[in-house]
mmCIF file of C-alpha atoms and ligand atoms in Angstrom:
data_model
loop_
_atom_site.group_PDB
_atom_site.id
_atom_site.type_symbol
_atom_site.label_atom_id
_atom_site.label_comp_id
_atom_site.label_asym_id
_atom_site.label_seq_id
_atom_site.Cartn_x
_atom_site.Cartn_y
_atom_site.Cartn_z
ATOM 1 C CA MET A 1 0.050 0.045 0.046
ATOM 2 C CA ILE A 2 1.308 3.658 -0.502
ATOM 3 C CA SER A 3 2.795 5.088 2.477
ATOM 4 C CA PRO A 4 2.550 8.675 3.484
ATOM 5 C CA ASP A 5 6.210 9.197 2.329
ATOM 6 C CA GLN A 6 5.036 8.928 -1.078
ATOM 7 C CA TYR A 7 2.198 11.040 -0.909
ATOM 8 C CA SER A 8 3.996 14.279 -2.122
ATOM 9 C CA THR A 9 5.062 11.894 -5.278
ATOM 10 C CA LEU A 10 1.597 11.481 -6.109
ATOM 11 C CA ALA A 11 0.247 14.775 -5.657
ATOM 12 C CA ASN A 12 2.638 16.257 -8.089
ATOM 13 C CA GLU A 13 1.906 13.340 -10.423
ATOM 14 C CA LEU A 14 -1.520 14.359 -10.007
ATOM 15 C CA LEU A 15 -0.804 17.954 -10.331
ATOM 16 C CA SER A 16 1.037 17.555 -13.774
ATOM 17 C CA TRP A 17 -1.811 15.426 -15.255
ATOM 18 C CA PHE A 18 -4.426 17.933 -14.539
ATOM 19 C CA ALA A 19 -2.296 20.923 -15.757
ATOM 20 C CA THR A 20 -2.513 19.356 -19.298
ATOM 21 C CA ASN A 21 -5.438 16.967 -19.227
ATOM 22 C CA LYS A 22 -8.382 19.509 -17.391
ATOM 23 C CA ARG A 23 -11.115 20.139 -19.213
ATOM 24 C CA ALA A 24 -12.069 24.175 -20.433
ATOM 25 C CA LEU A 25 -14.705 24.887 -18.198
ATOM 26 C CA PRO A 26 -16.146 28.447 -18.092
ATOM 27 C CA TRP A 27 -15.941 28.972 -14.053
ATOM 28 C CA ARG A 28 -12.330 28.182 -14.669
ATOM 29 C CA GLU A 29 -11.599 30.816 -16.941
ATOM 30 C CA ASP A 30 -11.402 33.211 -14.008
ATOM 31 C CA TYR A 31 -12.229 31.294 -10.538
ATOM 32 C CA ALA A 32 -14.763 34.033 -9.287
ATOM 33 C CA PRO A 33 -16.437 32.819 -6.263
ATOM 34 C CA TYR A 34 -19.718 33.784 -7.440
ATOM 35 C CA ARG A 35 -19.271 31.480 -10.600
ATOM 36 C CA VAL A 36 -17.537 28.598 -8.687
ATOM 37 C CA TRP A 37 -20.190 28.899 -6.217
ATOM 38 C CA VAL A 38 -23.264 28.572 -8.759
ATOM 39 C CA SER A 39 -21.266 25.789 -10.890
ATOM 40 C CA GLU A 40 -21.013 23.354 -7.524
ATOM 41 C CA ILE A 41 -24.438 23.740 -6.999
ATOM 42 C CA MET A 42 -25.642 23.287 -10.397
ATOM 43 C CA LEU A 43 -23.618 20.325 -10.984
ATOM 44 C CA GLN A 44 -24.834 18.340 -7.816
ATOM 45 C CA GLN A 45 -26.930 15.584 -9.380
ATOM 46 C CA THR A 46 -26.187 16.752 -12.887
ATOM 47 C CA GLN A 47 -24.046 15.909 -15.860
ATOM 48 C CA MET A 48 -21.037 17.987 -16.865
ATOM 49 C CA GLU A 49 -22.395 18.615 -20.176
ATOM 50 C CA ARG A 50 -25.888 19.752 -19.245
ATOM 51 C CA GLY A 51 -24.544 21.840 -16.021
ATOM 52 C CA VAL A 52 -22.202 23.851 -18.677
ATOM 53 C CA ALA A 53 -25.090 24.375 -20.797
ATOM 54 C CA TYR A 54 -27.449 25.443 -17.781
ATOM 55 C CA PHE A 55 -24.364 27.523 -16.199
ATOM 56 C CA GLN A 56 -24.290 29.664 -19.395
ATOM 57 C CA ARG A 57 -27.748 30.501 -19.716
ATOM 58 C CA TRP A 58 -27.725 31.108 -16.026
ATOM 59 C CA MET A 59 -24.596 33.573 -16.208
ATOM 60 C CA GLU A 60 -26.404 35.487 -19.287
ATOM 61 C CA ALA A 61 -29.614 36.271 -17.042
ATOM 62 C CA LEU A 62 -28.049 36.615 -13.591
ATOM 63 C CA PRO A 63 -24.185 37.974 -14.070
ATOM 64 C CA ASP A 64 -23.779 38.579 -10.629
ATOM 65 C CA ILE A 65 -24.980 37.581 -6.838
ATOM 66 C CA MET A 66 -27.074 41.225 -6.793
ATOM 67 C CA SER A 67 -28.825 40.178 -9.573
ATOM 68 C CA VAL A 68 -29.682 36.439 -8.289
ATOM 69 C CA ALA A 69 -30.912 38.334 -4.778
ATOM 70 C CA GLN A 70 -32.834 40.796 -6.822
ATOM 71 C CA ALA A 71 -34.563 38.039 -8.936
ATOM 72 C CA HIS A 72 -37.964 36.918 -8.847
ATOM 73 C CA GLU A 73 -38.370 33.244 -7.711
ATOM 74 C CA ASP A 74 -40.163 32.314 -10.654
ATOM 75 C CA THR A 75 -37.080 33.502 -12.972
ATOM 76 C CA LEU A 76 -34.985 31.463 -11.212
ATOM 77 C CA LEU A 77 -37.278 28.280 -11.111
ATOM 78 C CA LYS A 78 -37.298 28.730 -14.918
ATOM 79 C CA LEU A 79 -33.812 28.744 -15.239
ATOM 80 C CA TRP A 80 -33.326 25.980 -13.202
ATOM 81 C CA GLU A 81 -36.468 24.044 -14.713
ATOM 82 C CA GLY A 82 -34.977 20.315 -15.836
ATOM 83 C CA LEU A 83 -32.023 20.269 -13.532
ATOM 84 C CA GLY A 84 -34.388 18.733 -10.532
ATOM 85 C CA TYR A 85 -33.679 18.914 -6.648
ATOM 86 C CA TYR A 86 -35.119 22.557 -6.671
ATOM 87 C CA SER A 87 -34.466 23.228 -3.118
ATOM 88 C CA ARG A 88 -30.583 23.925 -4.417
ATOM 89 C CA VAL A 89 -32.009 26.959 -6.384
ATOM 90 C CA ARG A 90 -34.071 27.865 -3.605
ATOM 91 C CA ASN A 91 -31.102 27.908 -1.148
ATOM 92 C CA LEU A 92 -29.095 29.895 -4.105
ATOM 93 C CA HIS A 93 -31.764 32.709 -3.830
ATOM 94 C CA LYS A 94 -31.777 32.739 0.069
ATOM 95 C CA ALA A 95 -27.696 32.579 0.253
ATOM 96 C CA ALA A 96 -27.253 35.634 -2.562
ATOM 97 C CA LYS A 97 -29.872 37.731 -0.008
ATOM 98 C CA ILE A 98 -27.750 36.954 2.980
ATOM 99 C CA ILE A 99 -24.738 37.487 1.071
ATOM 100 C CA VAL A 100 -26.136 40.983 -0.140
ATOM 101 C CA ALA A 101 -27.448 41.906 3.520
ATOM 102 C CA GLU A 102 -24.895 40.575 5.446
ATOM 103 C CA HIS A 103 -21.820 40.508 3.126
ATOM 104 C CA GLY A 104 -21.693 43.835 1.181
ATOM 105 C CA GLY A 105 -22.887 41.684 -1.899
ATOM 106 C CA ILE A 106 -19.266 39.977 -1.735
ATOM 107 C CA PHE A 107 -18.897 36.270 -1.396
ATOM 108 C CA PRO A 108 -17.386 35.435 1.820
ATOM 109 C CA GLU A 109 -13.909 34.033 2.117
ATOM 110 C CA LYS A 110 -13.957 32.571 5.464
ATOM 111 C CA TYR A 111 -14.896 29.226 5.368
ATOM 112 C CA SER A 112 -17.197 29.084 8.382
ATOM 113 C CA ALA A 113 -19.206 32.037 6.710
ATOM 114 C CA ILE A 114 -19.036 29.982 3.395
ATOM 115 C CA ARG A 115 -20.460 26.780 5.406
ATOM 116 C CA ALA A 116 -23.196 28.998 7.085
ATOM 117 C CA LEU A 117 -25.075 29.802 4.073
ATOM 118 C CA PRO A 118 -28.167 27.863 3.218
ATOM 119 C CA GLY A 119 -27.713 25.123 0.889
ATOM 120 C CA ILE A 120 -23.783 24.751 1.415
ATOM 121 C CA GLY A 121 -22.738 22.006 3.254
ATOM 122 C CA ASP A 122 -19.230 20.435 3.663
ATOM 123 C CA TYR A 123 -18.274 19.498 0.392
ATOM 124 C CA THR A 124 -19.643 22.677 -1.315
ATOM 125 C CA ALA A 125 -18.153 24.845 1.279
ATOM 126 C CA GLY A 126 -14.575 23.022 0.918
ATOM 127 C CA ALA A 127 -14.765 23.213 -3.005
ATOM 128 C CA ILE A 128 -15.684 27.052 -2.776
ATOM 129 C CA ALA A 129 -12.709 27.612 -0.216
ATOM 130 C CA SER A 130 -10.204 25.643 -2.184
ATOM 131 C CA ILE A 131 -11.238 26.585 -5.910
ATOM 132 C CA ALA A 132 -12.386 29.924 -5.461
ATOM 133 C CA PHE A 133 -9.889 31.071 -2.944
ATOM 134 C CA ASN A 134 -7.551 28.511 -3.024
ATOM 135 C CA GLN A 135 -7.271 27.750 0.525
ATOM 136 C CA ASP A 136 -5.830 24.568 1.986
ATOM 137 C CA VAL A 137 -9.247 22.912 2.597
ATOM 138 C CA ILE A 138 -10.374 19.360 1.348
ATOM 139 C CA CYS A 139 -13.308 18.482 -0.654
ATOM 140 C CA ILE A 140 -14.265 15.232 -1.196
ATOM 141 C CA ASP A 141 -17.052 14.009 -3.677
ATOM 142 C CA ALA A 142 -18.074 10.708 -5.222
ATOM 143 C CA ASN A 143 -15.174 10.946 -7.739
ATOM 144 C CA VAL A 144 -12.776 11.504 -5.092
ATOM 145 C CA GLU A 145 -14.227 8.540 -3.063
ATOM 146 C CA ARG A 146 -13.896 6.224 -5.970
ATOM 147 C CA VAL A 147 -10.322 7.065 -6.797
ATOM 148 C CA PHE A 148 -9.208 6.553 -3.209
ATOM 149 C CA SER A 149 -11.316 3.237 -2.208
ATOM 150 C CA ARG A 150 -9.263 2.061 -5.499
ATOM 151 C CA ILE A 151 -5.930 3.314 -4.519
ATOM 152 C CA PHE A 152 -6.113 1.849 -1.323
ATOM 153 C CA ASP A 153 -8.369 -0.992 -1.915
ATOM 154 C CA ILE A 154 -11.056 -0.086 0.540
ATOM 155 C CA ASP A 155 -13.156 -3.541 0.653
ATOM 156 C CA THR A 156 -15.987 -2.660 2.930
ATOM 157 C CA PRO A 157 -18.632 0.005 1.712
ATOM 158 C CA VAL A 158 -17.000 3.075 0.981
ATOM 159 C CA LYS A 159 -19.564 5.429 2.845
ATOM 160 C CA GLN A 160 -18.884 3.397 6.158
ATOM 161 C CA LYS A 161 -18.093 6.304 8.614
ATOM 162 C CA HIS A 162 -14.432 4.859 9.089
ATOM 163 C CA ASN A 163 -13.614 4.562 5.572
ATOM 164 C CA MET A 164 -14.776 8.258 4.876
ATOM 165 C CA GLU A 165 -12.856 9.459 8.125
ATOM 166 C CA PHE A 166 -9.701 7.628 6.685
ATOM 167 C CA ILE A 167 -10.414 9.232 3.159
ATOM 168 C CA ARG A 168 -10.597 12.491 4.504
ATOM 169 C CA LYS A 169 -7.285 12.312 6.819
ATOM 170 C CA THR A 170 -5.589 10.842 3.696
ATOM 171 C CA VAL A 171 -6.835 13.647 1.255
ATOM 172 C CA ALA A 172 -5.688 16.168 3.902
ATOM 173 C CA ALA A 173 -2.254 14.677 4.451
ATOM 174 C CA MET A 174 -1.528 14.588 0.890
ATOM 175 C CA LEU A 175 -2.946 18.213 -0.341
ATOM 176 C CA PRO A 176 0.246 20.547 -1.072
ATOM 177 C CA SER A 177 -0.277 23.367 0.990
ATOM 178 C CA GLY A 178 -0.942 26.385 -1.560
ATOM 179 C CA HIS A 179 -1.972 24.179 -4.295
ATOM 180 C CA ALA A 180 -5.548 23.348 -2.768
ATOM 181 C CA ARG A 181 -7.332 24.488 -6.068
ATOM 182 C CA GLU A 182 -5.583 22.504 -8.409
ATOM 183 C CA PHE A 183 -5.221 19.463 -6.289
ATOM 184 C CA ASN A 184 -8.902 19.342 -5.351
ATOM 185 C CA GLN A 185 -9.893 19.706 -8.821
ATOM 186 C CA ALA A 186 -7.413 17.352 -10.143
ATOM 187 C CA LEU A 187 -8.523 14.644 -7.890
ATOM 188 C CA MET A 188 -12.169 14.983 -9.261
ATOM 189 C CA GLU A 189 -11.224 15.312 -12.805
ATOM 190 C CA LEU A 190 -9.553 12.249 -12.526
ATOM 191 C CA GLY A 191 -12.296 10.476 -11.054
ATOM 192 C CA ALA A 192 -14.751 11.920 -13.767
ATOM 193 C CA LEU A 193 -12.452 11.375 -16.621
ATOM 194 C CA VAL A 194 -9.819 8.401 -15.983
ATOM 195 C CA CYS A 195 -11.085 6.771 -12.697
ATOM 196 C CA SER A 196 -14.453 6.591 -13.868
ATOM 197 C CA LYS A 197 -16.903 3.940 -12.974
ATOM 198 C CA LYS A 198 -15.482 1.800 -15.760
ATOM 199 C CA PRO A 199 -11.783 2.579 -14.894
ATOM 200 C CA HIS A 200 -9.595 3.599 -17.464
ATOM 201 C CA CYS A 201 -5.944 2.483 -16.188
ATOM 202 C CA SER A 202 -4.114 1.923 -19.126
ATOM 203 C CA ARG A 203 -4.091 6.152 -19.041
ATOM 204 C CA CYS A 204 -3.819 6.657 -15.377
ATOM 205 C CA PRO A 205 -1.119 9.027 -13.821
ATOM 206 C CA LEU A 206 -1.632 7.008 -10.680
ATOM 207 C CA GLN A 207 -1.351 3.373 -11.981
ATOM 208 C CA GLN A 208 1.657 2.510 -10.256
ATOM 209 C CA HIS A 209 0.410 3.784 -6.718
ATOM 210 C CA CYS A 210 -3.023 1.814 -7.345
ATOM 211 C CA GLU A 211 -3.708 -1.183 -5.064
ATOM 212 C CA ALA A 212 -6.586 -2.159 -6.826
ATOM 213 C CA TYR A 213 -4.971 -2.142 -9.945
ATOM 214 C CA HIS A 214 -2.366 -4.407 -9.200
ATOM 215 C CA LEU A 215 -4.816 -6.807 -8.031
ATOM 216 C CA GLY A 216 -6.620 -6.543 -10.930
ATOM 217 C CA ILE A 217 -9.875 -5.442 -9.142
ATOM 218 C CA PRO A 218 -10.876 -1.777 -9.602
ATOM 219 C CA HIS A 219 -14.286 -2.355 -11.036
ATOM 220 C CA GLU A 220 -14.718 -4.127 -7.969
ATOM 221 C CA ARG A 221 -14.012 -0.869 -6.048
ATOM 222 C CA PRO A 222 -15.718 1.158 -4.339
ATOM 223 C CA VAL A 223 -18.172 -1.519 -2.634
ATOM 224 C CA PRO A 224 -21.698 -0.004 -2.885
ATOM 225 C CA THR A 225 -23.511 0.378 0.263
ATOM 226 C CA PRO A 226 -26.435 -2.133 -0.039
ATOM 227 C CA LYS A 227 -29.197 -0.728 -1.198
ATOM 228 C CA LYS A 228 -32.882 0.041 0.219
ATOM 229 C CA GLY A 229 -35.832 -1.330 -2.232
ATOM 230 C CA ILE A 230 -37.344 1.512 -4.430
ATOM 231 C CA GLN A 231 -40.803 2.573 -3.826
ATOM 232 C CA HIS A 232 -43.282 2.561 -7.223
ATOM 233 C CA ILE A 233 -46.503 5.066 -6.872
ATOM 234 C CA ASP A 234 -49.177 5.315 -9.489
ATOM 235 C CA VAL A 235 -50.402 8.878 -9.683
ATOM 236 C CA ALA A 236 -53.471 10.293 -11.894
ATOM 237 C CA THR A 237 -53.785 13.839 -13.448
ATOM 238 C CA GLY A 238 -55.564 15.236 -16.249
ATOM 239 C CA PHE A 239 -55.845 18.507 -18.594
ATOM 240 C CA LEU A 240 -59.197 19.979 -17.532
ATOM 241 C CA MET A 241 -60.045 21.920 -20.690
ATOM 242 C CA HIS A 242 -62.866 24.769 -20.771
ATOM 243 C CA LYS A 243 -63.194 27.687 -23.084
ATOM 244 C CA GLY A 244 -60.369 26.775 -25.140
ATOM 245 C CA LYS A 245 -57.754 26.977 -22.018
ATOM 246 C CA ILE A 246 -56.351 24.591 -19.336
ATOM 247 C CA TYR A 247 -56.634 24.429 -15.584
ATOM 248 C CA ILE A 248 -53.212 24.733 -13.420
ATOM 249 C CA GLN A 249 -52.807 25.383 -10.183
ATOM 250 C CA LYS A 250 -49.688 26.690 -7.653
ATOM 251 C CA ARG A 251 -48.537 24.507 -5.243
ATOM 252 C CA PRO A 252 -47.938 25.774 -1.621
ATOM 253 C CA ASP A 253 -44.559 27.417 -0.620
ATOM 254 C CA PHE A 254 -43.257 23.930 1.328
ATOM 255 C CA GLY A 255 -43.071 20.443 0.402
ATOM 256 C CA VAL A 256 -42.217 18.766 -2.794
ATOM 257 C CA TRP A 257 -42.228 21.010 -5.901
ATOM 258 C CA ALA A 258 -43.009 24.190 -3.476
ATOM 259 C CA GLY A 259 -44.313 27.016 -5.589
ATOM 260 C CA PHE A 260 -44.383 25.462 -8.632
ATOM 261 C CA TRP A 261 -47.510 24.840 -11.160
ATOM 262 C CA GLU A 262 -49.014 21.978 -11.746
ATOM 263 C CA LEU A 263 -51.959 19.765 -12.758
ATOM 264 C CA PRO A 264 -54.112 18.746 -10.148
ATOM 265 C CA GLY A 265 -53.918 14.891 -9.439
ATOM 266 C CA GLY A 266 -52.385 12.672 -6.919
ATOM 267 C CA ALA A 267 -51.623 8.996 -5.745
ATOM 268 C CA VAL A 268 -54.115 6.110 -7.217
ATOM 269 C CA GLU A 269 -55.339 4.564 -3.785
ATOM 270 C CA GLU A 270 -55.225 1.077 -3.028
ATOM 271 C CA GLY A 271 -58.335 -0.852 -4.968
ATOM 272 C CA GLU A 272 -59.077 2.289 -6.973
ATOM 273 C CA ALA A 273 -58.768 2.474 -10.973
ATOM 274 C CA PRO A 274 -56.457 5.429 -11.955
ATOM 275 C CA GLU A 275 -59.700 6.830 -13.825
ATOM 276 C CA GLN A 276 -61.516 7.147 -10.634
ATOM 277 C CA ALA A 277 -58.347 8.454 -8.881
ATOM 278 C CA VAL A 278 -58.404 11.720 -11.186
ATOM 279 C CA VAL A 279 -61.857 12.399 -11.034
ATOM 280 C CA ARG A 280 -61.707 12.190 -7.332
ATOM 281 C CA GLU A 281 -58.428 14.262 -6.660
ATOM 282 C CA PHE A 282 -59.975 17.040 -9.238
ATOM 283 C CA MET A 283 -62.917 17.124 -6.552
ATOM 284 C CA GLU A 284 -60.716 16.931 -3.602
ATOM 285 C CA GLU A 285 -58.432 19.921 -4.658
ATOM 286 C CA THR A 286 -60.830 21.772 -6.501
ATOM 287 C CA GLU A 287 -64.286 21.047 -6.166
ATOM 288 C CA PHE A 288 -64.464 20.568 -9.746
ATOM 289 C CA PRO A 289 -66.861 17.886 -11.092
ATOM 290 C CA VAL A 290 -65.013 16.484 -14.108
ATOM 291 C CA GLN A 291 -65.292 13.961 -16.657
ATOM 292 C CA ILE A 292 -62.715 11.667 -18.711
ATOM 293 C CA GLU A 293 -62.810 12.593 -22.478
ATOM 294 C CA ASP A 294 -59.737 10.393 -23.339
ATOM 295 C CA LYS A 295 -56.604 8.950 -21.962
ATOM 296 C CA ILE A 296 -53.574 10.726 -23.050
ATOM 297 C CA LEU A 297 -50.631 8.430 -22.131
ATOM 298 C CA VAL A 298 -48.689 6.938 -19.255
ATOM 299 C CA VAL A 299 -45.500 8.378 -18.305
ATOM 300 C CA LYS A 300 -42.984 6.965 -16.253
ATOM 301 C CA HIS A 301 -40.727 9.439 -13.971
ATOM 302 C CA GLY A 302 -37.581 8.136 -11.656
ATOM 303 C CA TYR A 303 -36.831 9.926 -8.754
ATOM 304 C CA THR A 304 -33.920 8.992 -6.109
ATOM 305 C CA THR A 305 -35.791 6.631 -4.095
ATOM 306 C CA TYR A 306 -39.293 6.099 -5.843
ATOM 307 C CA ARG A 307 -40.702 5.663 -9.559
ATOM 308 C CA VAL A 308 -43.719 7.333 -10.543
ATOM 309 C CA THR A 309 -46.152 5.879 -13.203
ATOM 310 C CA MET A 310 -48.542 8.700 -13.997
ATOM 311 C CA HIS A 311 -51.666 8.141 -16.045
ATOM 312 C CA CYS A 312 -52.958 11.344 -17.377
ATOM 313 C CA TYR A 313 -56.440 12.267 -19.250
ATOM 314 C CA PHE A 314 -58.298 14.737 -21.001
ATOM 315 C CA LEU A 315 -60.828 15.861 -18.868
ATOM 316 C CA THR A 316 -63.874 18.283 -19.201
ATOM 317 C CA PHE A 317 -66.420 19.408 -16.801
ATOM 318 C CA ALA A 318 -69.114 16.671 -15.958
ATOM 319 C CA GLN A 319 -71.853 19.376 -16.091
ATOM 320 C CA LYS A 320 -72.176 22.900 -16.116
ATOM 321 C CA HIS A 321 -69.888 24.654 -13.943
ATOM 322 C CA SER A 322 -68.074 27.773 -12.851
ATOM 323 C CA ALA A 323 -64.413 28.145 -13.978
ATOM 324 C CA GLU A 324 -63.341 29.242 -10.315
ATOM 325 C CA PRO A 325 -62.415 26.426 -8.037
ATOM 326 C CA VAL A 326 -62.192 26.190 -4.521
ATOM 327 C CA LEU A 327 -58.481 25.894 -3.587
ATOM 328 C CA HIS A 328 -57.695 22.990 -1.278
ATOM 329 C CA ALA A 329 -54.118 22.053 -2.474
ATOM 330 C CA ALA A 330 -52.949 25.064 -4.085
ATOM 331 C CA THR A 331 -52.456 28.843 -3.264
ATOM 332 C CA THR A 332 -53.859 30.339 -6.466
ATOM 333 C CA TYR A 333 -54.676 29.104 -10.235
ATOM 334 C CA GLN A 334 -54.785 30.427 -13.552
ATOM 335 C CA TRP A 335 -56.440 29.059 -17.059
ATOM 336 C CA VAL A 336 -54.113 29.073 -19.990
ATOM 337 C CA SER A 337 -53.686 28.470 -23.617
ATOM 338 C CA MET A 338 -50.925 25.898 -24.608
ATOM 339 C CA ASP A 339 -48.785 28.652 -25.545
ATOM 340 C CA GLU A 340 -48.621 30.176 -22.238
ATOM 341 C CA LEU A 341 -48.571 26.432 -20.697
ATOM 342 C CA ASN A 342 -44.859 26.656 -22.052
ATOM 343 C CA ASP A 343 -43.862 29.926 -19.697
ATOM 344 C CA VAL A 344 -44.941 28.173 -16.625
ATOM 345 C CA THR A 345 -42.414 25.959 -14.739
ATOM 346 C CA LEU A 346 -43.840 22.702 -14.331
ATOM 347 C CA PRO A 347 -42.514 19.359 -12.332
ATOM 348 C CA ALA A 348 -40.820 17.167 -14.629
ATOM 349 C CA GLY A 349 -43.195 14.574 -14.885
ATOM 350 C CA HIS A 350 -45.735 17.102 -16.179
ATOM 351 C CA ARG A 351 -43.426 18.972 -18.439
ATOM 352 C CA LYS A 352 -42.656 15.492 -19.872
ATOM 353 C CA LEU A 353 -46.603 15.140 -20.147
ATOM 354 C CA LEU A 354 -46.574 18.112 -22.204
ATOM 355 C CA ASP A 355 -44.015 17.759 -24.483
ATOM 356 C CA HIS A 356 -45.775 15.068 -25.844
ATOM 357 C CA LEU A 357 -49.214 16.634 -25.640
ATOM 358 C CA GLN A 358 -47.917 19.412 -28.422
ATOM 359 C CA ASN A 359 -48.016 16.629 -31.062
ATOM 360 C CA ASP A 360 -51.265 14.998 -29.938
ATOM 361 C CA MET A 361 -53.598 15.524 -32.756
ATOM 362 C CA ARG A 362 -56.657 14.977 -30.264
ATOM 363 C CA LEU A 363 -55.666 17.975 -28.428
ATOM 364 C CA LYS A 364 -56.930 20.849 -30.739
ATOM 365 C CA PRO A 365 -60.431 19.784 -31.643
ATOM 366 C CA LEU A 366 -61.102 19.115 -27.936
ATOM 367 C CA LEU A 367 -59.738 22.514 -26.754
ATOM 368 C CA GLN A 368 -62.156 24.117 -29.385
ATOM 369 C CA ASN A 369 -65.468 22.072 -28.181
ATOM 370 C CA SER A 370 -64.719 22.542 -24.489
HETATM 371 S S1 LIG B 401 -4.938 2.599 -11.782
HETATM 372 FE FE1 LIG B 401 -7.396 2.313 -12.333
HETATM 373 S S2 LIG B 401 -8.215 2.139 -10.868
HETATM 374 FE FE2 LIG B 401 -6.361 2.754 -10.011
HETATM 375 S S3 LIG B 401 -6.895 5.127 -9.776
HETATM 376 FE FE3 LIG B 401 -6.199 4.785 -11.947
HETATM 377 S S4 LIG B 401 -8.035 4.232 -13.045
HETATM 378 FE FE4 LIG B 401 -8.491 4.323 -10.826
#
């Protein structure tokens, strides 16, 4: 196993590799704290290519912290739409306001002040302190965990407390003082480009130090944590059409998809058909009596710990009825045209549905006749 007196050799080899192999990413142009911060939040749970496109769009719309602090939440949600995990963008908004109110609009440099901002945990605080300010602070993401579990051949689940503690201590011992910006990025970059899930050991600068490589078992590391079962949920929803418009409502400011616009609907209960569930949900949420005109389609959508099967219908009023709902699950509502529906922020499953609907030939006559 690699010994502590070899750490500086390994760190130097890694830094040389990074100098010639790093990707040209927009936030690497100047390492401005605001840009590093947004990139770190955006790239959590997001693929790099996709993240870069969102990052550039975001920076064009909101070039500095002040513009984020002053933006309306709907603007931020729209820029974030499709990235998921929306608490991240809400925390960005809150943090920007705090930076303006408490730090004069300048991103704080002190680790404790960075860590205290909403949405910033140990990893992100370490990433910003080291990448934006080049402070000697470690940051450990899944890439670093993977690289270390292979180099040191960690043969129990890497997320176990003692393994994480070992990785933290070892990264800290290896970090060359004054070079944290490059070193931390180099480790993560190696994990992303070379020591990826399917490792490319033949072009790895750390091959000679790697225990798992010498044992011929890199693909068996890291040892995963045993998975809990994934939950499956059936939900029913629908487009209620009236006088050529579609009904949408805004979710409360708490809970899942807080503040998003949505179609009414919810979980299909035990012993219930999705057709019954959609009629019941509309009654419970809006007191609208609705009837099904047609089934549109079934959309399957995956989240971290559950999978949703969404049954969707074209709906009209079952009897002559006022267009004004009694709201039980929303803060406000509106009747919108198909074009206007493109401009509101919808949960991912509803957006998928809408994309399909644009090409559904049944929609136009139904809208005209409703
Ligand atoms: S030699 Fe292979 S397994 Fe080891 S660090 Fe390099 S890429 Fe990863």
